[in-house]
PDB file of C-alpha atoms in Angstrom:
ATOM      1  CA  MET A   1      23.320  44.702 123.515  1.00 41.00           C
ATOM      2  CA  ARG A   2      22.420  48.247 124.457  1.00 38.00           C
ATOM      3  CA  TRP A   3      25.388  49.646 122.513  1.00 41.00           C
ATOM      4  CA  ALA A   4      24.471  47.617 119.435  1.00 40.00           C
ATOM      5  CA  VAL A   5      20.892  48.881 119.426  1.00 40.00           C
ATOM      6  CA  ALA A   6      22.059  52.448 119.881  1.00 42.00           C
ATOM      7  CA  GLY A   7      24.600  52.107 117.082  1.00 43.00           C
ATOM      8  CA  MET A   8      22.029  50.678 114.695  1.00 42.00           C
ATOM      9  CA  ALA A   9      19.571  53.396 115.608  1.00 42.00           C
ATOM     10  CA  GLY A  10      22.223  56.002 114.879  1.00 43.00           C
ATOM     11  CA  MET A  11      22.888  54.509 111.441  1.00 39.00           C
ATOM     12  CA  ILE A  12      19.201  54.371 110.605  1.00 40.00           C
ATOM     13  CA  GLY A  13      18.782  57.954 111.782  1.00 42.00           C
ATOM     14  CA  LEU A  14      21.672  59.072 109.604  1.00 38.00           C
ATOM     15  CA  ALA A  15      20.192  57.359 106.578  1.00 40.00           C
ATOM     16  CA  ALA A  16      16.815  58.950 107.179  1.00 39.00           C
ATOM     17  CA  LEU A  17      18.323  62.403 107.529  1.00 39.00           C
ATOM     18  CA  SER A  18      20.394  62.036 104.390  1.00 39.00           C
ATOM     19  CA  GLY A  19      17.425  61.262 102.124  1.00 42.00           C
ATOM     20  CA  CYS A  20      19.955  60.436  99.440  1.00 41.00           C
ATOM     21  CA  GLY A  21      20.170  56.722  98.970  1.00 41.00           C
ATOM     22  CA  GLY A  22      19.441  55.067 102.307  1.00 39.00           C
ATOM     23  CA  LEU A  23      21.690  53.306 104.758  1.00 32.00           C
ATOM     24  CA  GLU A  24      24.335  52.216 102.240  1.00 35.00           C
ATOM     25  CA  ALA A  25      24.866  55.761 100.983  1.00 39.00           C
ATOM     26  CA  ALA A  26      24.905  57.096 104.542  1.00 37.00           C
ATOM     27  CA  ILE A  27      27.728  54.743 105.502  1.00 32.00           C
ATOM     28  CA  ASP A  28      29.602  55.584 102.286  1.00 39.00           C
ATOM     29  CA  ARG A  29      29.547  59.326 102.873  1.00 39.00           C
ATOM     30  CA  GLN A  30      32.090  61.156 104.981  1.00 39.00           C
ATOM     31  CA  PRO A  31      30.561  61.625 108.438  1.00 40.00           C
ATOM     32  CA  GLN A  32      30.333  65.217 109.580  1.00 42.00           C
ATOM     33  CA  LYS A  33      30.754  66.198 113.195  1.00 47.00           C
ATOM     34  CA  ASP A  34      28.716  69.357 112.749  1.00 42.00           C
ATOM     35  CA  PRO A  35      26.017  68.822 110.090  1.00 43.00           C
ATOM     36  CA  VAL A  36      25.382  72.036 108.191  1.00 51.00           C
ATOM     37  CA  SER A  37      22.868  71.021 105.523  1.00 53.00           C
ATOM     38  CA  THR A  38      19.362  69.605 105.670  1.00 53.00           C
ATOM     39  CA  GLY A  39      20.217  66.990 103.045  1.00 59.00           C
ATOM     40  CA  LYS A  40      16.529  66.730 102.159  1.00 81.00           C
ATOM     41  CA  PRO A  41      16.046  66.677  98.379  1.00 84.00           C
ATOM     42  CA  GLY A  42      12.330  67.482  98.632  1.00 91.00           C
ATOM     43  CA  GLU A  43      13.087  70.729 100.436  1.00 95.00           C
ATOM     44  CA  ALA A  44      15.951  71.425  98.033  1.00 97.00           C
ATOM     45  CA  ARG A  45      13.600  71.148  95.037  1.00 97.00           C
ATOM     46  CA  LYS A  46      11.234  73.668  96.607  1.00 97.00           C
ATOM     47  CA  LYS A  47      14.122  76.050  97.290  1.00 98.00           C
ATOM     48  CA  LEU A  48      15.452  75.620  93.755  1.00 98.00           C
ATOM     49  CA  ASP A  49      12.068  76.462  92.259  1.00 98.00           C
ATOM     50  CA  LYS A  50      12.078  79.729  94.191  1.00 98.00           C
ATOM     51  CA  LEU A  51      15.517  80.851  93.023  1.00 98.00           C
ATOM     52  CA  ALA A  52      15.595  83.552  90.359  1.00 98.00           C
ATOM     53  CA  VAL A  53      16.863  82.408  86.960  1.00 98.00           C
ATOM     54  CA  LYS A  54      19.027  84.984  85.180  1.00 97.00           C
ATOM     55  CA  GLY A  55      22.065  85.241  82.986  1.00 97.00           C
ATOM     56  CA  ARG A  56      25.517  85.490  84.496  1.00 96.00           C
ATOM     57  CA  ALA A  57      26.525  89.090  85.257  1.00 96.00           C
ATOM     58  CA  PRO A  58      29.966  90.364  84.170  1.00 96.00           C
ATOM     59  CA  LYS A  59      32.895  89.443  86.370  1.00 96.00           C
ATOM     60  CA  THR A  60      33.996  93.077  86.341  1.00 96.00           C
ATOM     61  CA  GLY A  61      35.325  94.229  89.691  1.00 96.00           C
ATOM     62  CA  PHE A  62      35.742  90.781  91.199  1.00 97.00           C
ATOM     63  CA  ASP A  63      38.658  90.329  93.564  1.00 97.00           C
ATOM     64  CA  ARG A  64      39.171  87.815  96.368  1.00 96.00           C
ATOM     65  CA  ASP A  65      39.691  90.753  98.715  1.00 97.00           C
ATOM     66  CA  GLU A  66      36.083  91.819  98.115  1.00 97.00           C
ATOM     67  CA  PHE A  67      35.140  88.895 100.405  1.00 98.00           C
ATOM     68  CA  GLY A  68      37.451  89.954 103.209  1.00 97.00           C
ATOM     69  CA  PRO A  69      40.705  88.375 104.411  1.00 93.00           C
ATOM     70  CA  ALA A  70      40.996  84.674 103.713  1.00 94.00           C
ATOM     71  CA  TRP A  71      39.838  82.440 106.555  1.00 95.00           C
ATOM     72  CA  ALA A  72      38.865  85.142 109.024  1.00 93.00           C
ATOM     73  CA  ASP A  73      37.695  84.131 112.491  1.00 94.00           C
ATOM     74  CA  VAL A  74      34.138  85.362 111.916  1.00 93.00           C
ATOM     75  CA  ASP A  75      32.605  83.280 114.706  1.00 92.00           C
ATOM     76  CA  ARG A  76      35.246  84.593 117.151  1.00 92.00           C
ATOM     77  CA  ASN A  77      36.046  81.185 118.581  1.00 93.00           C
ATOM     78  CA  GLY A  78      39.776  81.874 118.398  1.00 92.00           C
ATOM     79  CA  CYS A  79      40.346  79.613 115.360  1.00 95.00           C
ATOM     80  CA  ASP A  80      40.489  80.638 111.713  1.00 96.00           C
ATOM     81  CA  THR A  81      37.833  79.243 109.374  1.00 97.00           C
ATOM     82  CA  ARG A  82      40.166  76.873 107.507  1.00 97.00           C
ATOM     83  CA  ASN A  83      41.135  75.085 110.711  1.00 97.00           C
ATOM     84  CA  ASP A  84      37.513  75.048 111.867  1.00 98.00           C
ATOM     85  CA  ILE A  85      36.554  73.143 108.703  1.00 98.00           C
ATOM     86  CA  LEU A  86      39.526  70.793 108.946  1.00 98.00           C
ATOM     87  CA  LYS A  87      38.472  69.966 112.525  1.00 97.00           C
ATOM     88  CA  ARG A  88      34.905  69.332 111.346  1.00 98.00           C
ATOM     89  CA  ASP A  89      35.642  67.216 108.277  1.00 98.00           C
ATOM     90  CA  LEU A  90      38.810  65.283 109.186  1.00 98.00           C
ATOM     91  CA  THR A  91      39.131  62.380 111.594  1.00 98.00           C
ATOM     92  CA  ASP A  92      42.016  61.320 113.841  1.00 98.00           C
ATOM     93  CA  GLU A  93      43.265  64.897 114.082  1.00 97.00           C
ATOM     94  CA  THR A  94      46.297  66.049 116.013  1.00 98.00           C
ATOM     95  CA  PHE A  95      46.786  69.691 116.946  1.00 97.00           C
ATOM     96  CA  LYS A  96      49.670  72.078 117.478  1.00 96.00           C
ATOM     97  CA  SER A  97      50.299  72.374 121.188  1.00 96.00           C
ATOM     98  CA  GLY A  98      49.415  75.659 122.816  1.00 95.00           C
ATOM     99  CA  THR A  99      46.747  76.568 120.232  1.00 95.00           C
ATOM    100  CA  HIS A 100      43.693  75.307 122.169  1.00 93.00           C
ATOM    101  CA  ASP A 101      43.150  72.723 119.396  1.00 94.00           C
ATOM    102  CA  CYS A 102      42.955  75.452 116.763  1.00 95.00           C
ATOM    103  CA  ILE A 103      45.771  74.471 114.393  1.00 97.00           C
ATOM    104  CA  VAL A 104      45.344  71.033 112.814  1.00 98.00           C
ATOM    105  CA  LEU A 105      48.672  69.287 112.234  1.00 98.00           C
ATOM    106  CA  THR A 106      47.502  65.920 110.895  1.00 98.00           C
ATOM    107  CA  GLY A 107      44.293  64.075 110.151  1.00 98.00           C
ATOM    108  CA  VAL A 108      42.495  61.807 107.712  1.00 98.00           C
ATOM    109  CA  LEU A 109      39.984  62.889 105.085  1.00 98.00           C
ATOM    110  CA  LYS A 110      37.669  60.652 103.136  1.00 98.00           C
ATOM    111  CA  ASP A 111      37.315  62.959 100.158  1.00 98.00           C
ATOM    112  CA  PRO A 112      33.629  63.434  99.288  1.00 98.00           C
ATOM    113  CA  TYR A 113      34.388  64.457  95.694  1.00 98.00           C
ATOM    114  CA  GLY A 114      36.512  61.503  94.627  1.00 98.00           C
ATOM    115  CA  GLY A 115      36.227  58.996  97.454  1.00 98.00           C
ATOM    116  CA  LYS A 116      39.945  58.747  98.200  1.00 97.00           C
ATOM    117  CA  THR A 117      41.285  58.546 101.728  1.00 98.00           C
ATOM    118  CA  ILE A 118      43.845  61.317 102.136  1.00 98.00           C
ATOM    119  CA  LYS A 119      46.289  61.660 105.017  1.00 98.00           C
ATOM    120  CA  PHE A 120      46.619  65.349 105.796  1.00 98.00           C
ATOM    121  CA  ARG A 121      49.858  66.756 107.189  1.00 98.00           C
ATOM    122  CA  ARG A 122      50.343  70.466 107.765  1.00 98.00           C
ATOM    123  CA  GLY A 123      53.403  71.863 105.975  1.00 97.00           C
ATOM    124  CA  ASN A 124      54.525  74.054 103.082  1.00 95.00           C
ATOM    125  CA  ASP A 125      54.707  71.080 100.715  1.00 95.00           C
ATOM    126  CA  THR A 126      51.808  69.023 102.096  1.00 97.00           C
ATOM    127  CA  SER A 127      48.952  71.223 103.312  1.00 97.00           C
ATOM    128  CA  MET A 128      47.427  71.754  99.881  1.00 97.00           C
ATOM    129  CA  ALA A 129      46.701  68.031  99.486  1.00 98.00           C
ATOM    130  CA  VAL A 130      43.515  68.913 101.381  1.00 98.00           C
ATOM    131  CA  GLN A 131      41.847  72.191 100.418  1.00 98.00           C
ATOM    132  CA  ILE A 132      38.726  73.967 101.644  1.00 98.00           C
ATOM    133  CA  ASP A 133      36.283  74.334  98.784  1.00 98.00           C
ATOM    134  CA  HIS A 134      33.642  77.026  98.514  1.00 98.00           C
ATOM    135  CA  LEU A 135      30.757  74.941  97.170  1.00 98.00           C
ATOM    136  CA  ILE A 136      29.477  78.122  95.562  1.00 98.00           C
ATOM    137  CA  PRO A 137      32.722  79.717  94.359  1.00 98.00           C
ATOM    138  CA  LEU A 138      33.265  83.335  95.311  1.00 98.00           C
ATOM    139  CA  SER A 139      33.540  84.526  91.711  1.00 98.00           C
ATOM    140  CA  ASP A 140      30.375  82.633  90.788  1.00 98.00           C
ATOM    141  CA  ALA A 141      28.563  84.302  93.675  1.00 98.00           C
ATOM    142  CA  TRP A 142      29.928  87.664  92.543  1.00 98.00           C
ATOM    143  CA  GLN A 143      28.339  87.199  89.124  1.00 98.00           C
ATOM    144  CA  LYS A 144      25.012  86.063  90.592  1.00 98.00           C
ATOM    145  CA  GLY A 145      24.243  88.696  93.173  1.00 98.00           C
ATOM    146  CA  ALA A 146      27.133  89.121  95.605  1.00 98.00           C
ATOM    147  CA  GLN A 147      28.547  92.244  93.974  1.00 97.00           C
ATOM    148  CA  ARG A 148      25.534  94.106  95.373  1.00 97.00           C
ATOM    149  CA  TRP A 149      26.163  92.953  98.951  1.00 98.00           C
ATOM    150  CA  SER A 150      27.820  94.799 101.792  1.00 98.00           C
ATOM    151  CA  ALA A 151      31.419  93.945 102.649  1.00 97.00           C
ATOM    152  CA  ASP A 152      30.258  92.307 105.887  1.00 97.00           C
ATOM    153  CA  LYS A 153      27.833  90.012 104.077  1.00 98.00           C
ATOM    154  CA  ARG A 154      30.490  88.932 101.589  1.00 98.00           C
ATOM    155  CA  LYS A 155      32.867  88.173 104.467  1.00 97.00           C
ATOM    156  CA  GLN A 156      30.208  86.049 106.181  1.00 97.00           C
ATOM    157  CA  PHE A 157      29.536  84.196 102.916  1.00 98.00           C
ATOM    158  CA  ALA A 158      33.214  83.411 102.359  1.00 98.00           C
ATOM    159  CA  ASN A 159      33.478  81.905 105.854  1.00 98.00           C
ATOM    160  CA  ASP A 160      30.068  80.239 106.179  1.00 98.00           C
ATOM    161  CA  PRO A 161      30.483  76.530 107.128  1.00 98.00           C
ATOM    162  CA  LEU A 162      27.418  75.733 105.013  1.00 98.00           C
ATOM    163  CA  ASN A 163      29.395  76.732 101.919  1.00 98.00           C
ATOM    164  CA  LEU A 164      32.695  75.103 102.930  1.00 98.00           C
ATOM    165  CA  LEU A 165      33.987  71.558 102.582  1.00 98.00           C
ATOM    166  CA  ALA A 166      37.388  69.903 103.027  1.00 98.00           C
ATOM    167  CA  VAL A 167      38.195  68.110  99.764  1.00 98.00           C
ATOM    168  CA  ASP A 168      40.960  66.626  97.625  1.00 98.00           C
ATOM    169  CA  GLY A 169      43.242  69.476  96.542  1.00 98.00           C
ATOM    170  CA  PRO A 170      43.683  68.517  92.869  1.00 98.00           C
ATOM    171  CA  LEU A 171      39.924  68.046  92.419  1.00 98.00           C
ATOM    172  CA  ASN A 172      39.296  71.434  93.991  1.00 98.00           C
ATOM    173  CA  ASN A 173      41.779  72.958  91.536  1.00 98.00           C
ATOM    174  CA  GLN A 174      39.977  71.164  88.710  1.00 98.00           C
ATOM    175  CA  LYS A 175      36.646  72.605  89.811  1.00 98.00           C
ATOM    176  CA  SER A 176      38.083  76.117  90.143  1.00 98.00           C
ATOM    177  CA  ASP A 177      35.191  78.627  89.949  1.00 97.00           C
ATOM    178  CA  SER A 178      32.789  76.343  88.051  1.00 98.00           C
ATOM    179  CA  ASP A 179      29.099  76.076  88.831  1.00 98.00           C
ATOM    180  CA  ALA A 180      27.099  72.845  88.623  1.00 98.00           C
ATOM    181  CA  ALA A 181      26.542  73.325  84.889  1.00 98.00           C
ATOM    182  CA  THR A 182      30.251  72.993  84.145  1.00 98.00           C
ATOM    183  CA  TRP A 183      31.593  70.773  86.951  1.00 98.00           C
ATOM    184  CA  MET A 184      30.250  67.995  89.144  1.00 98.00           C
ATOM    185  CA  PRO A 185      32.200  65.714  91.501  1.00 98.00           C
ATOM    186  CA  PRO A 186      33.521  62.575  89.766  1.00 98.00           C
ATOM    187  CA  ARG A 187      32.007  60.530  92.613  1.00 98.00           C
ATOM    188  CA  ARG A 188      28.420  60.313  91.432  1.00 98.00           C
ATOM    189  CA  SER A 189      27.152  59.016  94.781  1.00 97.00           C
ATOM    190  CA  TYR A 190      27.911  62.457  96.229  1.00 98.00           C
ATOM    191  CA  TRP A 191      25.895  64.406  93.638  1.00 98.00           C
ATOM    192  CA  CYS A 192      22.750  64.490  95.768  1.00 98.00           C
ATOM    193  CA  GLU A 193      24.430  66.032  98.782  1.00 97.00           C
ATOM    194  CA  TYR A 194      26.585  68.298  96.601  1.00 98.00           C
ATOM    195  CA  VAL A 195      23.684  69.951  94.788  1.00 98.00           C
ATOM    196  CA  THR A 196      21.523  70.023  97.922  1.00 98.00           C
ATOM    197  CA  ARG A 197      24.241  71.946  99.727  1.00 98.00           C
ATOM    198  CA  GLN A 198      24.652  74.315  96.784  1.00 98.00           C
ATOM    199  CA  ILE A 199      20.919  74.996  96.667  1.00 98.00           C
ATOM    200  CA  ASP A 200      20.873  75.583 100.441  1.00 98.00           C
ATOM    201  CA  VAL A 201      23.615  78.184 100.074  1.00 98.00           C
ATOM    202  CA  LYS A 202      21.973  79.927  97.124  1.00 98.00           C
ATOM    203  CA  ALA A 203      18.651  80.063  98.947  1.00 98.00           C
ATOM    204  CA  LYS A 204      20.238  81.346 102.173  1.00 98.00           C
ATOM    205  CA  TYR A 205      21.979  84.206 100.371  1.00 98.00           C
ATOM    206  CA  ASP A 206      19.365  84.831  97.666  1.00 98.00           C
ATOM    207  CA  LEU A 207      21.774  84.151  94.810  1.00 98.00           C
ATOM    208  CA  TRP A 208      20.338  83.442  91.405  1.00 98.00           C
ATOM    209  CA  VAL A 209      21.070  80.569  89.004  1.00 98.00           C
ATOM    210  CA  THR A 210      21.489  80.406  85.258  1.00 98.00           C
ATOM    211  CA  GLU A 211      19.162  78.244  83.182  1.00 98.00           C
ATOM    212  CA  ALA A 212      21.938  75.719  82.504  1.00 98.00           C
ATOM    213  CA  GLU A 213      22.872  75.656  86.184  1.00 98.00           C
ATOM    214  CA  LYS A 214      19.289  75.025  87.262  1.00 98.00           C
ATOM    215  CA  LYS A 215      19.036  72.077  84.898  1.00 98.00           C
ATOM    216  CA  ALA A 216      22.303  70.650  86.254  1.00 98.00           C
ATOM    217  CA  LEU A 217      21.059  71.019  89.835  1.00 98.00           C
ATOM    218  CA  GLU A 218      17.837  69.258  88.888  1.00 98.00           C
ATOM    219  CA  ARG A 219      19.837  66.385  87.362  1.00 98.00           C
ATOM    220  CA  GLY A 220      21.827  66.149  90.562  1.00 98.00           C
ATOM    221  CA  LEU A 221      18.654  65.931  92.643  1.00 98.00           C
ATOM    222  CA  GLU A 222      17.468  63.058  90.460  1.00 97.00           C
ATOM    223  CA  THR A 223      20.280  60.938  91.942  1.00 97.00           C
ATOM    224  CA  CYS A 224      18.877  61.299  95.476  1.00 97.00           C
TER     225      CYS A 224
END
């Protein structure tokens, strides 16, 4: 019985921490091994109210290279950021031998954006089935404050686990560099966590929002 009580307590604790629909929603969401967001809509609303509201700056000068090399090992744990996120968000992973569990070969993702279960297999023709999304796209950040940052800060932003999520590749391509005003996940039950995470990132890095984006984030919080 001790294991049953502990398991139930864990589920209840997860639901309480999520703040986004109770126990049922907590079970439905992809479990994370290393939680990176508060998931508390009340705190998110306070953070959103403090964000500056401005128009989108020109995209002039934006280049992916402005945010450093893709998937740098910024935490110096020996693994690149993409594999760090795959390890965090996938289950049943297998790893390439001799890499100290750094290179993920296979795993299973319950996609938070669409809800599909995707079997990941590393390879030239298969890896892109699971992509790592920047919740706040780099070009969006560039137009809302990041162009004024140092190169080091942009590199940290591009590799910050708070702003990264393993997701369905085609849906990530569909989202592209959209903000919440122009794209939201088709899986409505994920809207609460999606906008909460976005607000957390914007608050952490002092990025501003447009008026339309703020309204979209507020609508997302209403689903919590």
